Coordinates of C-alpha atoms in Angstrom, one line a residue:
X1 CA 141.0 -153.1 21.3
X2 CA 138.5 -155.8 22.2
X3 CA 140.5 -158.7 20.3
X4 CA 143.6 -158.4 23.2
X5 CA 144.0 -159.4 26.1
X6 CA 141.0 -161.4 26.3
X7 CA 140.3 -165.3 27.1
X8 CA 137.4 -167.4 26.4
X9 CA 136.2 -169.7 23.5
X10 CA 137.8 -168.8 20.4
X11 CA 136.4 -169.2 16.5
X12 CA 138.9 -168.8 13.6
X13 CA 139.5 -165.1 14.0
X14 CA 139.7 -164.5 17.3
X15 CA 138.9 -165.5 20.9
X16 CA 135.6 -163.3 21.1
X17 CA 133.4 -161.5 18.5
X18 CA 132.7 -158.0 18.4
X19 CA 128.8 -158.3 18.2
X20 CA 127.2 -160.5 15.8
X21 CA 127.2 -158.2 12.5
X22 CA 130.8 -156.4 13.8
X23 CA 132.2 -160.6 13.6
X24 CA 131.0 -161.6 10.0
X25 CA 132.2 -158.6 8.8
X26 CA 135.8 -158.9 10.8
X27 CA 135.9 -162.5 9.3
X28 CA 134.9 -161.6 5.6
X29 CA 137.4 -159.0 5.4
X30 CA 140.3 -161.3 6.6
X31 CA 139.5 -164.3 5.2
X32 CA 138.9 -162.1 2.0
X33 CA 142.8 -160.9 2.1
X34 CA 144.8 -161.8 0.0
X35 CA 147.7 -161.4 2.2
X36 CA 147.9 -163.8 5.4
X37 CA 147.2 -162.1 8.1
X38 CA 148.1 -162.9 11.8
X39 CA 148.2 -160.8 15.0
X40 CA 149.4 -161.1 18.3
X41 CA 148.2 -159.5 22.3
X42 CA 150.7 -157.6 24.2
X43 CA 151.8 -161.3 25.6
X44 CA 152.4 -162.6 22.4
X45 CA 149.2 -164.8 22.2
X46 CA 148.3 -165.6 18.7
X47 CA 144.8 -163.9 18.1
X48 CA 144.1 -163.8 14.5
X49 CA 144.9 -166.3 11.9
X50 CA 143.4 -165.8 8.3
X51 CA 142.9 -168.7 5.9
X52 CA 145.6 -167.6 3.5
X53 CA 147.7 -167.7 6.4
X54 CA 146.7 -171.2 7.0
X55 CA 146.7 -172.0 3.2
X56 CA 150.4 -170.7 3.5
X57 CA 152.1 -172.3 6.1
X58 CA 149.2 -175.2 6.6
X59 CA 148.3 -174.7 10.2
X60 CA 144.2 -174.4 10.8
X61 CA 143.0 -171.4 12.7
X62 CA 141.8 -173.6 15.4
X63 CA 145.3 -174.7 15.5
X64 CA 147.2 -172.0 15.1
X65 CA 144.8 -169.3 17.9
X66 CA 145.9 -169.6 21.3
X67 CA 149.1 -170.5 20.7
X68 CA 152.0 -168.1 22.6
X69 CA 154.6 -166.8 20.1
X70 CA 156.2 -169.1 17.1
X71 CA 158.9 -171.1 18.7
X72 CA 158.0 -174.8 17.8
X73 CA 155.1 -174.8 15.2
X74 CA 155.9 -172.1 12.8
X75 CA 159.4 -171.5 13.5
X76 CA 162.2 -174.0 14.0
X77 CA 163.0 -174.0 18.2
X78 CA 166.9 -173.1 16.1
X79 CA 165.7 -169.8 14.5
X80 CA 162.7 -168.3 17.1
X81 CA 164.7 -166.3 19.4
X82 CA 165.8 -164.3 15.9
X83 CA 162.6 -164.3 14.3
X84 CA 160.8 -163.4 17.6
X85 CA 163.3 -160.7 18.1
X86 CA 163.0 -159.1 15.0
X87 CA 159.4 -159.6 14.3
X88 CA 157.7 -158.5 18.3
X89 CA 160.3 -156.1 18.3
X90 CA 157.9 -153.3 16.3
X91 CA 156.2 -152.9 19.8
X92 CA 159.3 -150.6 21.2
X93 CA 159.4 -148.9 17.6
X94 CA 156.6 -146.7 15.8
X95 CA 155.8 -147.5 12.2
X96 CA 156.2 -150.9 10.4
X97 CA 159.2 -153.0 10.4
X98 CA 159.6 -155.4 7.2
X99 CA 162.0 -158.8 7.9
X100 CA 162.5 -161.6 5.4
X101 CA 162.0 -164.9 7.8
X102 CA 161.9 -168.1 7.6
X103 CA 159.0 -169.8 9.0
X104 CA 157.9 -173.5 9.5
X105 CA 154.6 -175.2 7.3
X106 CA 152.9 -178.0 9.2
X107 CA 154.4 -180.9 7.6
X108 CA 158.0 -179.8 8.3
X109 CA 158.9 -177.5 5.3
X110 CA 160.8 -174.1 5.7
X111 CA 159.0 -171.4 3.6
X112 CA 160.8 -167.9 3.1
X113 CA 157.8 -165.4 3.8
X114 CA 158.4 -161.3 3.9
X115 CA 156.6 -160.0 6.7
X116 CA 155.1 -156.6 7.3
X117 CA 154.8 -155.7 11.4
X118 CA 153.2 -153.0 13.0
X119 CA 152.7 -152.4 17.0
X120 CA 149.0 -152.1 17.9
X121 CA 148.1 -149.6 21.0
X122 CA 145.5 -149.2 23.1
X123 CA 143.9 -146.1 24.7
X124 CA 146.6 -145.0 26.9
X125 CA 148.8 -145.4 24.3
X126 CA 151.0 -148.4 25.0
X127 CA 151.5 -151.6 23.2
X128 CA 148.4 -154.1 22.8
X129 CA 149.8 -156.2 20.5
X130 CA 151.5 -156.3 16.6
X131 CA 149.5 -157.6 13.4
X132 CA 151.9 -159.3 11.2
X133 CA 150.7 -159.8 7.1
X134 CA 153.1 -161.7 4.8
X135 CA 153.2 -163.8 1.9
X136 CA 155.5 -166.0 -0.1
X137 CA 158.8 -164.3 -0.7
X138 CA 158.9 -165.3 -4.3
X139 CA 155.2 -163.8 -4.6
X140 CA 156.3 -160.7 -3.6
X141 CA 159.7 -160.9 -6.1
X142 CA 157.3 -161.6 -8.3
X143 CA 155.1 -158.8 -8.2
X144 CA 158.0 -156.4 -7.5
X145 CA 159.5 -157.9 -10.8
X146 CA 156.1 -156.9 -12.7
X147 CA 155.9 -153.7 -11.2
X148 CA 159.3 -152.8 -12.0
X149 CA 158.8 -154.3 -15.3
X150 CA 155.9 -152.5 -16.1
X151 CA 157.7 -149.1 -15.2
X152 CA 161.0 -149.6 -17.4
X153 CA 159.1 -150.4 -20.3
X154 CA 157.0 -147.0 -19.8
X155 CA 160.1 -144.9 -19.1
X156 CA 163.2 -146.4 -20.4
X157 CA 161.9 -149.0 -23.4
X158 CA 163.1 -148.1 -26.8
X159 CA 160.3 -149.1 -28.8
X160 CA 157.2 -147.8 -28.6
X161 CA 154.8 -149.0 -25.5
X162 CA 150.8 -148.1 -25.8
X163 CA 147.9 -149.4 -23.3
X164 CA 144.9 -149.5 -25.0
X165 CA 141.5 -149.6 -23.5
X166 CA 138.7 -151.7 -24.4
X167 CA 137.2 -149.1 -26.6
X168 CA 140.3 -148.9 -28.7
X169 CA 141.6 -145.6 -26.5
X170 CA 145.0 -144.7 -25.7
X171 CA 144.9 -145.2 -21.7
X172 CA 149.2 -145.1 -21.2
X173 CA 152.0 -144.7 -23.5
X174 CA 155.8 -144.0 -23.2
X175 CA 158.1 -141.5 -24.4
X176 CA 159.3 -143.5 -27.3
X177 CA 155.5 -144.3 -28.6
X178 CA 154.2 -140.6 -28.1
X179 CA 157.4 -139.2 -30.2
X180 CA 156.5 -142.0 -32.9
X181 CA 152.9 -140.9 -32.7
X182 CA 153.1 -137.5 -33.1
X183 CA 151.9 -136.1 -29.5
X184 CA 153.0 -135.9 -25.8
X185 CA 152.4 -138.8 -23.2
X186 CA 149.3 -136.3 -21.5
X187 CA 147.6 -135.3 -24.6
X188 CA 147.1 -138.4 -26.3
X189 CA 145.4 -140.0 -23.5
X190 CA 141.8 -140.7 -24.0
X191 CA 142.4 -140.0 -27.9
X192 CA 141.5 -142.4 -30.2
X193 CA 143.9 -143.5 -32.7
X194 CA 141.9 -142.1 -35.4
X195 CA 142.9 -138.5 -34.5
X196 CA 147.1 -139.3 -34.5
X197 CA 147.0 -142.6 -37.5
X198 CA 145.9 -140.7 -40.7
X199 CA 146.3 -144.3 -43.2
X200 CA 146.6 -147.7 -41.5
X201 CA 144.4 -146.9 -38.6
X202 CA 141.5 -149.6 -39.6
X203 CA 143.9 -152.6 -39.8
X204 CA 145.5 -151.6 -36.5
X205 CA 142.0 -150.8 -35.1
X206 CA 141.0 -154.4 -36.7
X207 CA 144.1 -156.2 -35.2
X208 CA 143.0 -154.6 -32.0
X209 CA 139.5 -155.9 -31.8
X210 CA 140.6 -158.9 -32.8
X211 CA 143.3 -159.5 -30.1
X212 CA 140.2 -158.4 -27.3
X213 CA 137.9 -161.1 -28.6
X214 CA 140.4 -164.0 -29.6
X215 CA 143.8 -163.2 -27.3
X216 CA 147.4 -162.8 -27.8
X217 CA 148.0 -163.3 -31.7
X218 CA 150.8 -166.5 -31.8
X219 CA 153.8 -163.5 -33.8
X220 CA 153.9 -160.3 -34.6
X221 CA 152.5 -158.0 -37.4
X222 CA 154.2 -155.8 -39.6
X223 CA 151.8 -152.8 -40.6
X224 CA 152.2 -149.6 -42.8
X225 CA 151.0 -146.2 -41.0
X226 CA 150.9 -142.6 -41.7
X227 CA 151.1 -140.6 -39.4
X228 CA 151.5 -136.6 -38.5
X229 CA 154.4 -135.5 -37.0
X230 CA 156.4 -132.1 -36.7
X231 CA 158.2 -132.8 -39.8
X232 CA 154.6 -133.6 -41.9
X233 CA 152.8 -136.3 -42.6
X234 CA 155.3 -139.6 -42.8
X235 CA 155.0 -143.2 -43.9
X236 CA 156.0 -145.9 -41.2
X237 CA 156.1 -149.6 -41.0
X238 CA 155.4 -151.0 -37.3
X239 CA 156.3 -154.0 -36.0
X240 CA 153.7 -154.6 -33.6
X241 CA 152.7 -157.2 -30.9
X242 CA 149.7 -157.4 -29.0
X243 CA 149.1 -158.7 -25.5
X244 CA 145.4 -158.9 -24.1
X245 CA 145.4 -157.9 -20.9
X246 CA 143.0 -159.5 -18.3
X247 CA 142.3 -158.2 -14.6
X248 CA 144.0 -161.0 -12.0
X249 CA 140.9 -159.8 -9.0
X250 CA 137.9 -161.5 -11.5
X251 CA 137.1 -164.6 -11.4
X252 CA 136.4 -164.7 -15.2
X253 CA 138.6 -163.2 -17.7
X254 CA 137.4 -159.5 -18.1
X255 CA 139.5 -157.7 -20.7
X256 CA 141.1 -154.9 -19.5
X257 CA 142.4 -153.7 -23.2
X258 CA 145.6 -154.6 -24.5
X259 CA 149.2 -153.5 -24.7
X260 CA 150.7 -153.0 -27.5
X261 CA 154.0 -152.9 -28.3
X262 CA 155.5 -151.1 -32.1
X263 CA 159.4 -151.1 -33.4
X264 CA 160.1 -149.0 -36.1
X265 CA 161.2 -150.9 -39.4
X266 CA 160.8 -148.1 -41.8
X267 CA 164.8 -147.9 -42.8
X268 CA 165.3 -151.5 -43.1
X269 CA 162.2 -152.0 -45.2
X270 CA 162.6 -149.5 -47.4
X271 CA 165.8 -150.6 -47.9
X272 CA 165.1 -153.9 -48.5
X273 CA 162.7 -152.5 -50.7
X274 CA 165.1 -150.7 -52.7
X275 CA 167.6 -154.0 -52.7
X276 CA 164.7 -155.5 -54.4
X277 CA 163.3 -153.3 -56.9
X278 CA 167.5 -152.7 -58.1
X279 CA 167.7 -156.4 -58.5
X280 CA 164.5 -156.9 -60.9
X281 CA 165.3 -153.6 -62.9
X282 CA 169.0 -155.4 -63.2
X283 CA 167.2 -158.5 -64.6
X284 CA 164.9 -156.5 -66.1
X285 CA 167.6 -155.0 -68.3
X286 CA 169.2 -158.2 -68.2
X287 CA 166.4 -159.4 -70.6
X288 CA 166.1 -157.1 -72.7
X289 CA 169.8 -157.2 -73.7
X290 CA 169.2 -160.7 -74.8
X291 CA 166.4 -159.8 -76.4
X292 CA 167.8 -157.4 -78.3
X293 CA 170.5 -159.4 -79.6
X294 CA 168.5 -161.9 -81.2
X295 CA 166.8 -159.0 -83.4
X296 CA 167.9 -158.6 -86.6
X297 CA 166.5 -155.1 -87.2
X298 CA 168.5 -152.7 -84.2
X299 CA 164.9 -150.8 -84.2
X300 CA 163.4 -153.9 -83.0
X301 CA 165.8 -154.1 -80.1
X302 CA 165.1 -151.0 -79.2
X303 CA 161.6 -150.9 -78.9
X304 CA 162.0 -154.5 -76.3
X305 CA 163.8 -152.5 -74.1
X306 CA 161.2 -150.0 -74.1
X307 CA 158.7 -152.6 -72.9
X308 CA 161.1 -154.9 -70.2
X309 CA 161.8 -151.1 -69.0
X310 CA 158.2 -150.4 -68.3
X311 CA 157.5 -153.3 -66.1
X312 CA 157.0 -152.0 -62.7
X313 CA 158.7 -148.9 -63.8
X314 CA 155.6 -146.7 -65.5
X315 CA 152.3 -147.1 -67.5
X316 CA 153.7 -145.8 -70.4
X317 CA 156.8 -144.9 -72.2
X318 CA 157.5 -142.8 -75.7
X319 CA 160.2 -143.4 -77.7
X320 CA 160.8 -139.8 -80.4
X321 CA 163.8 -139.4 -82.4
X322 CA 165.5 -136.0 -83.3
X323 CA 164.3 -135.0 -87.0
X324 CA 167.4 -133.9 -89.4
X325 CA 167.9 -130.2 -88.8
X326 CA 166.8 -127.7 -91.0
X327 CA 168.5 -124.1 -90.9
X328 CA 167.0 -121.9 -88.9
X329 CA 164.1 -124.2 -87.7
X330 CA 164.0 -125.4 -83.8
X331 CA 164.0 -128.8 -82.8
X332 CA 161.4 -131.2 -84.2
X333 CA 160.9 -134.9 -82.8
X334 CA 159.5 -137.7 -84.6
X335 CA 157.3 -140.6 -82.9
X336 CA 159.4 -143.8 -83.1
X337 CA 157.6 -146.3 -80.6
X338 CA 155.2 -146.2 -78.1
X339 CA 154.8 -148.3 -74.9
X340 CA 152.3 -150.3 -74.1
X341 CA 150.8 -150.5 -77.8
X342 CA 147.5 -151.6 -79.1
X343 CA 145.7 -150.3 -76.3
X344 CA 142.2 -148.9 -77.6
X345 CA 141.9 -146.0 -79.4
X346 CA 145.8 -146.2 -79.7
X347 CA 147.5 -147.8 -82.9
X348 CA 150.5 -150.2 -82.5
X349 CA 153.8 -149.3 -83.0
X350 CA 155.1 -148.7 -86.6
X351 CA 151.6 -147.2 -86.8
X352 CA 153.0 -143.6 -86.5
X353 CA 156.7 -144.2 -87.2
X354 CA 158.6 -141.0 -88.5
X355 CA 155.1 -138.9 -87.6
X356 CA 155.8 -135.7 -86.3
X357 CA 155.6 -135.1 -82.3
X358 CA 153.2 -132.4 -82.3
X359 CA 154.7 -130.7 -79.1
X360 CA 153.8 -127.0 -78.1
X361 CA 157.0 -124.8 -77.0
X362 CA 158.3 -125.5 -73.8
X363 CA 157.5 -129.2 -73.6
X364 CA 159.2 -131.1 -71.5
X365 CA 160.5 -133.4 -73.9
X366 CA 162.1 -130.3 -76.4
X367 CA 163.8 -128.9 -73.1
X368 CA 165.2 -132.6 -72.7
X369 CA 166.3 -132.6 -76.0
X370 CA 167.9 -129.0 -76.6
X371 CA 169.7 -129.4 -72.4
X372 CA 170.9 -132.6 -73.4
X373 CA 170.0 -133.8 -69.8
X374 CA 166.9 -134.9 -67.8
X375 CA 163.9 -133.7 -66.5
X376 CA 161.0 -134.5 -64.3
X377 CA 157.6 -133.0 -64.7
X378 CA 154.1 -133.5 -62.5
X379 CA 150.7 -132.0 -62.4
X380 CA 150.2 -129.3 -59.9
X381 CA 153.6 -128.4 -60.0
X382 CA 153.2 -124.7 -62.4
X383 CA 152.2 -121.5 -60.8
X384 CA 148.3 -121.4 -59.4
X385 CA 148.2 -125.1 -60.0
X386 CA 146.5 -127.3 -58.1
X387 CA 147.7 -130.3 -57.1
X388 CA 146.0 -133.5 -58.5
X389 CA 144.8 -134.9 -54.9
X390 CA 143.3 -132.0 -53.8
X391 CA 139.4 -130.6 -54.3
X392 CA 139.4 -129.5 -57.6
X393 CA 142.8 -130.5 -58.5
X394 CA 141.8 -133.8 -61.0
X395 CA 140.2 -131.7 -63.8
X396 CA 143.1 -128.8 -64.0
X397 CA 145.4 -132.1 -63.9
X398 CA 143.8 -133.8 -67.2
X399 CA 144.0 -131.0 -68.7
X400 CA 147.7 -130.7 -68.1
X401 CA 148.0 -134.2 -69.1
X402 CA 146.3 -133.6 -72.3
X403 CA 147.8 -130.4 -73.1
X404 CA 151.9 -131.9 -73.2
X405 CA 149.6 -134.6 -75.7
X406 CA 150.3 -137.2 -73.2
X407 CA 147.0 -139.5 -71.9
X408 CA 144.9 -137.6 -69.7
X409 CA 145.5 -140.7 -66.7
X410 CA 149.2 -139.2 -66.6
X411 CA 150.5 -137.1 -63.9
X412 CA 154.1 -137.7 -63.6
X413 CA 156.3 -137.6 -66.3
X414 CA 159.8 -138.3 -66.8
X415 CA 162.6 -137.4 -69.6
X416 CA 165.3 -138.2 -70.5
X417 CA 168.2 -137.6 -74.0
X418 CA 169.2 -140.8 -75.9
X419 CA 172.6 -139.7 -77.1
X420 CA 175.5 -141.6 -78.9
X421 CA 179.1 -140.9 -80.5
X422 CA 178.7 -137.0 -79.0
X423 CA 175.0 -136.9 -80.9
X424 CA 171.6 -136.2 -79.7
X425 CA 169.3 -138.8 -81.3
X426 CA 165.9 -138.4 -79.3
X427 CA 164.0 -138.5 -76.3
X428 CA 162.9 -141.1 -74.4
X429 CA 159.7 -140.3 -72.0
X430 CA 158.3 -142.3 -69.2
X431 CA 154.8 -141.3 -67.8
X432 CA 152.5 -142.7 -64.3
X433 CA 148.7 -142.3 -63.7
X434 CA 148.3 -140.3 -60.4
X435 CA 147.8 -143.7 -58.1
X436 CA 151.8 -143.9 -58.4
X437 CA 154.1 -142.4 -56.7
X438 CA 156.3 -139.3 -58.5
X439 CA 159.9 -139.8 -59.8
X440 CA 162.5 -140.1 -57.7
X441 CA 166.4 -139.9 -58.3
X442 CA 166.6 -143.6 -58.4
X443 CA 164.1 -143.5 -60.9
X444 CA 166.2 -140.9 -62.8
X445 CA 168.9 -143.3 -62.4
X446 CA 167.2 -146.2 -64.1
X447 CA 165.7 -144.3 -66.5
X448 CA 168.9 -142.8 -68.0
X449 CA 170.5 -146.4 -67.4
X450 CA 167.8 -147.6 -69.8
X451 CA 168.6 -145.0 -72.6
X452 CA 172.1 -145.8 -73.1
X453 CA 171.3 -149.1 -73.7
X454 CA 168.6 -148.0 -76.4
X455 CA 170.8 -145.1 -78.2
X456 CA 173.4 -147.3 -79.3
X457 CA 170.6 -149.4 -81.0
X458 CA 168.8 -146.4 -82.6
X459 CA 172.3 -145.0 -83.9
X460 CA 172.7 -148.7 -85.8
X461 CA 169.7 -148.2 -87.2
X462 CA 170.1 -145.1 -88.6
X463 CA 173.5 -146.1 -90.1
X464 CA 171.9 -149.1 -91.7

């Protein structure tokens, strides 16, 4: 304990150096803190005064060494018995004592410091003297604030919370992320996202890379995921902001990786979706009822339903009619219209008007018709089938296509009975390619909404 108790010519650490190498190193590891650092001998000399601690309050080391206590210089004569009290009295205790205080800068000002004290003891195990380190209350708030920051958003946040490394790892993630990912907190460390995001994972990989070389992105993004969970694989949409994080120690910006933060839109935007496609199929229908009044053959009307219907609704629609019954025969249909028509190697409509539907027994369109009701079909769906977006699904899938004598693209179909005044007058069938999504009730919905506005027409023109 070479730095007490001793007297001589001082430098800026201390009234005598250990030995030449012992010094510089004593004097880089101080001046190096970023805490300021002072210390006091058993008589309360100053000692040691760092250059944060001069940067602090002000005072120079050569100024500031030498001195006995605080009273007068760093503390105001008003407030040193107190602060003297409190901050020498960690020789009579063991441990370290932390005080708020309120010390004095060289030009006058009052600065609110939190100071960390410990007693210093020599050989024989009495008091040499106390090092004091403190900074800048509002410094320390303000880490404490990040710290405790940092901590509620990983525990108690109720979005999602990721840390991503700068090779596009998961390094930290909260509870909240991990459930929306699919995995526990330990087990997707290290991962990358490849191996929990099964669609989406290049444009969040891309926004990624892009926030690490060009910084924070100026809003957020709103990006479309898969993803596996318990339940199965699941479509999400992510809100997601990006923060680049940068180490505060270098003295250029090093990226770190960057936080990311997600909020789960998936409810609102699919029903906003939803909202949307109701009100174009509204005006959609809309449309066509104007249409259809301005046609002077009922037929006509019909068949501009058929194609304001199809518009973001299906690829192609088929319009058969119920033949007059014969005794004893089953159900026959008759091709009325067709939608889209004129595409190639298909004639337009009118082409095949009254023309038998050559369906086999069992189609789905002679169940629609004899049930009276509606029914969905898809490839894949029949015993040993496979499903058309699996290995060796997509030729067993034409062929299903081709077999119901619809066009080998289609693998969902959907069908539904025109009926009017208590009558069954036909069938009207609405098919999608396999890059669309299947039927769903709100399909059914429209789809019967859409034949009760065409029956009417068909039983006009059948009276006319």
């Amino acid at each position: 304990m070479s730095a007490y108790g001793h007297s001589g010519t001082t430098d800026a650490l201390g009234p005598e150096d250990p030995g030449p190498d012992g010094g510089d190193l004593l004097a880089a590891l101080l001046d190096g803190m970023d805490a300021a650092l002072c210390a006091f001998d058993a008589d309360h000399v100053l000692t040691h005064w760092n250059r944060e601690a001069e940067r602090v309050l002000g005072w120079s080391a050569a100024e500031a060494v030498g001195r006995r206590g605080l009273a007068g210089w760093a503390v105001r004569p008003g407030d040193a018995a107190d602060v003297e009290h409190r901050l020498f009295g960690v020789t009579a205790e063991r441990g370290r004592e932390v005080h708020d205080v309120a010390l004095l800068t060289r030009d006058g000002r009052r600065v609110l410091v939190r100071a960390q004290t410990s007693a210093v003891r020599g050989p024989d195990g009495e008091p040499a003297g106390i090092y004091c380190a403190f900074s800048e209350v509002h410094t320390q708030i303000d880490l404490e604030r990040s710290i405790a920051l940092s901590e509620a958003l990983f525990e108690d946040a109720a979005w999602g919370v990721v840390l991503v490394d700068a090779d596009l790892r998961l390094a930290v993630l909260n509870a909240h992320a991990a459930y929306a990912l699919g995995t526990s907190r330990s087990t997707a460390l290290g991962r990358p996202l490849g191996d929990l995001v099964l669609q989406g994972v290049e444009e969040l990989e891309s926004a990624l890379t892009h926030v690490l070389a060009d910084g924070t992105p100026t809003a957020p993004v709103e990006l479309w995921v898969t993803v596996r969970t318990d339940e199965g694989e699941q479509r999400r949409c992510w809100r997601c902001g990006f923060v680049r994080l940068a180490s505060p120690l270098a003295q250029e910006p090093v990226p770190l990786g960057v936080g990311w933060l997600f909020q789960d839109l998936t409810e609102a935007k699919q029903t906003e979706q939803e909202n949307a496609r109701l009100r174009f199929r509204s005006h959609q229908l809309h449309r066509a009822a104007r249409v259809a009044t301005e046609c002077e053959d009922p037929s006509e009307g019909a068949v501009a339903h058929l194609d304001f219907a199809l518009a973001g609704f299906a690829d192609h629609a088929l319009l058969d009619t119920v033949a007059p019954p014969a005794a004893g025969t089953p159900t026959r249909l008759l091709r009325t219209a067709a939608s889209p028509s004129g595409e190639p190697g298909q004639p337009p409509n009118g082409a095949l008007a009254g023309m038998p539907a050559r369906y086999p027994d069992g189609h789905p369109a002679l169940q629609c018709a004899e049930r009276g009701g509606t029914l969905r079909a898809a490839a894949g769906t029949g015993p040993g089938a496979l499903a058309p977006d699996r290995p060796g699904g997509e030729e067993p899938a034409r062929e299903w296509a081709v077999a119901h004598l619809w066009p080998e693209t289609t693998r969902h179909a959907l069908c539904t009975v025109l009926r009017s005044r208590g009558r069954t007058l036909g069938v009207l069938t609405f098919l999608r390619v396999g890059s669309r999504t299947p039927f769903d009730r709100a399909d059914l919905a429209h789809a019967e909404c859409v034949a009760a506005h065409i029956a009417p027409l068909l039983d006009l023109a059948a009276r006319r």
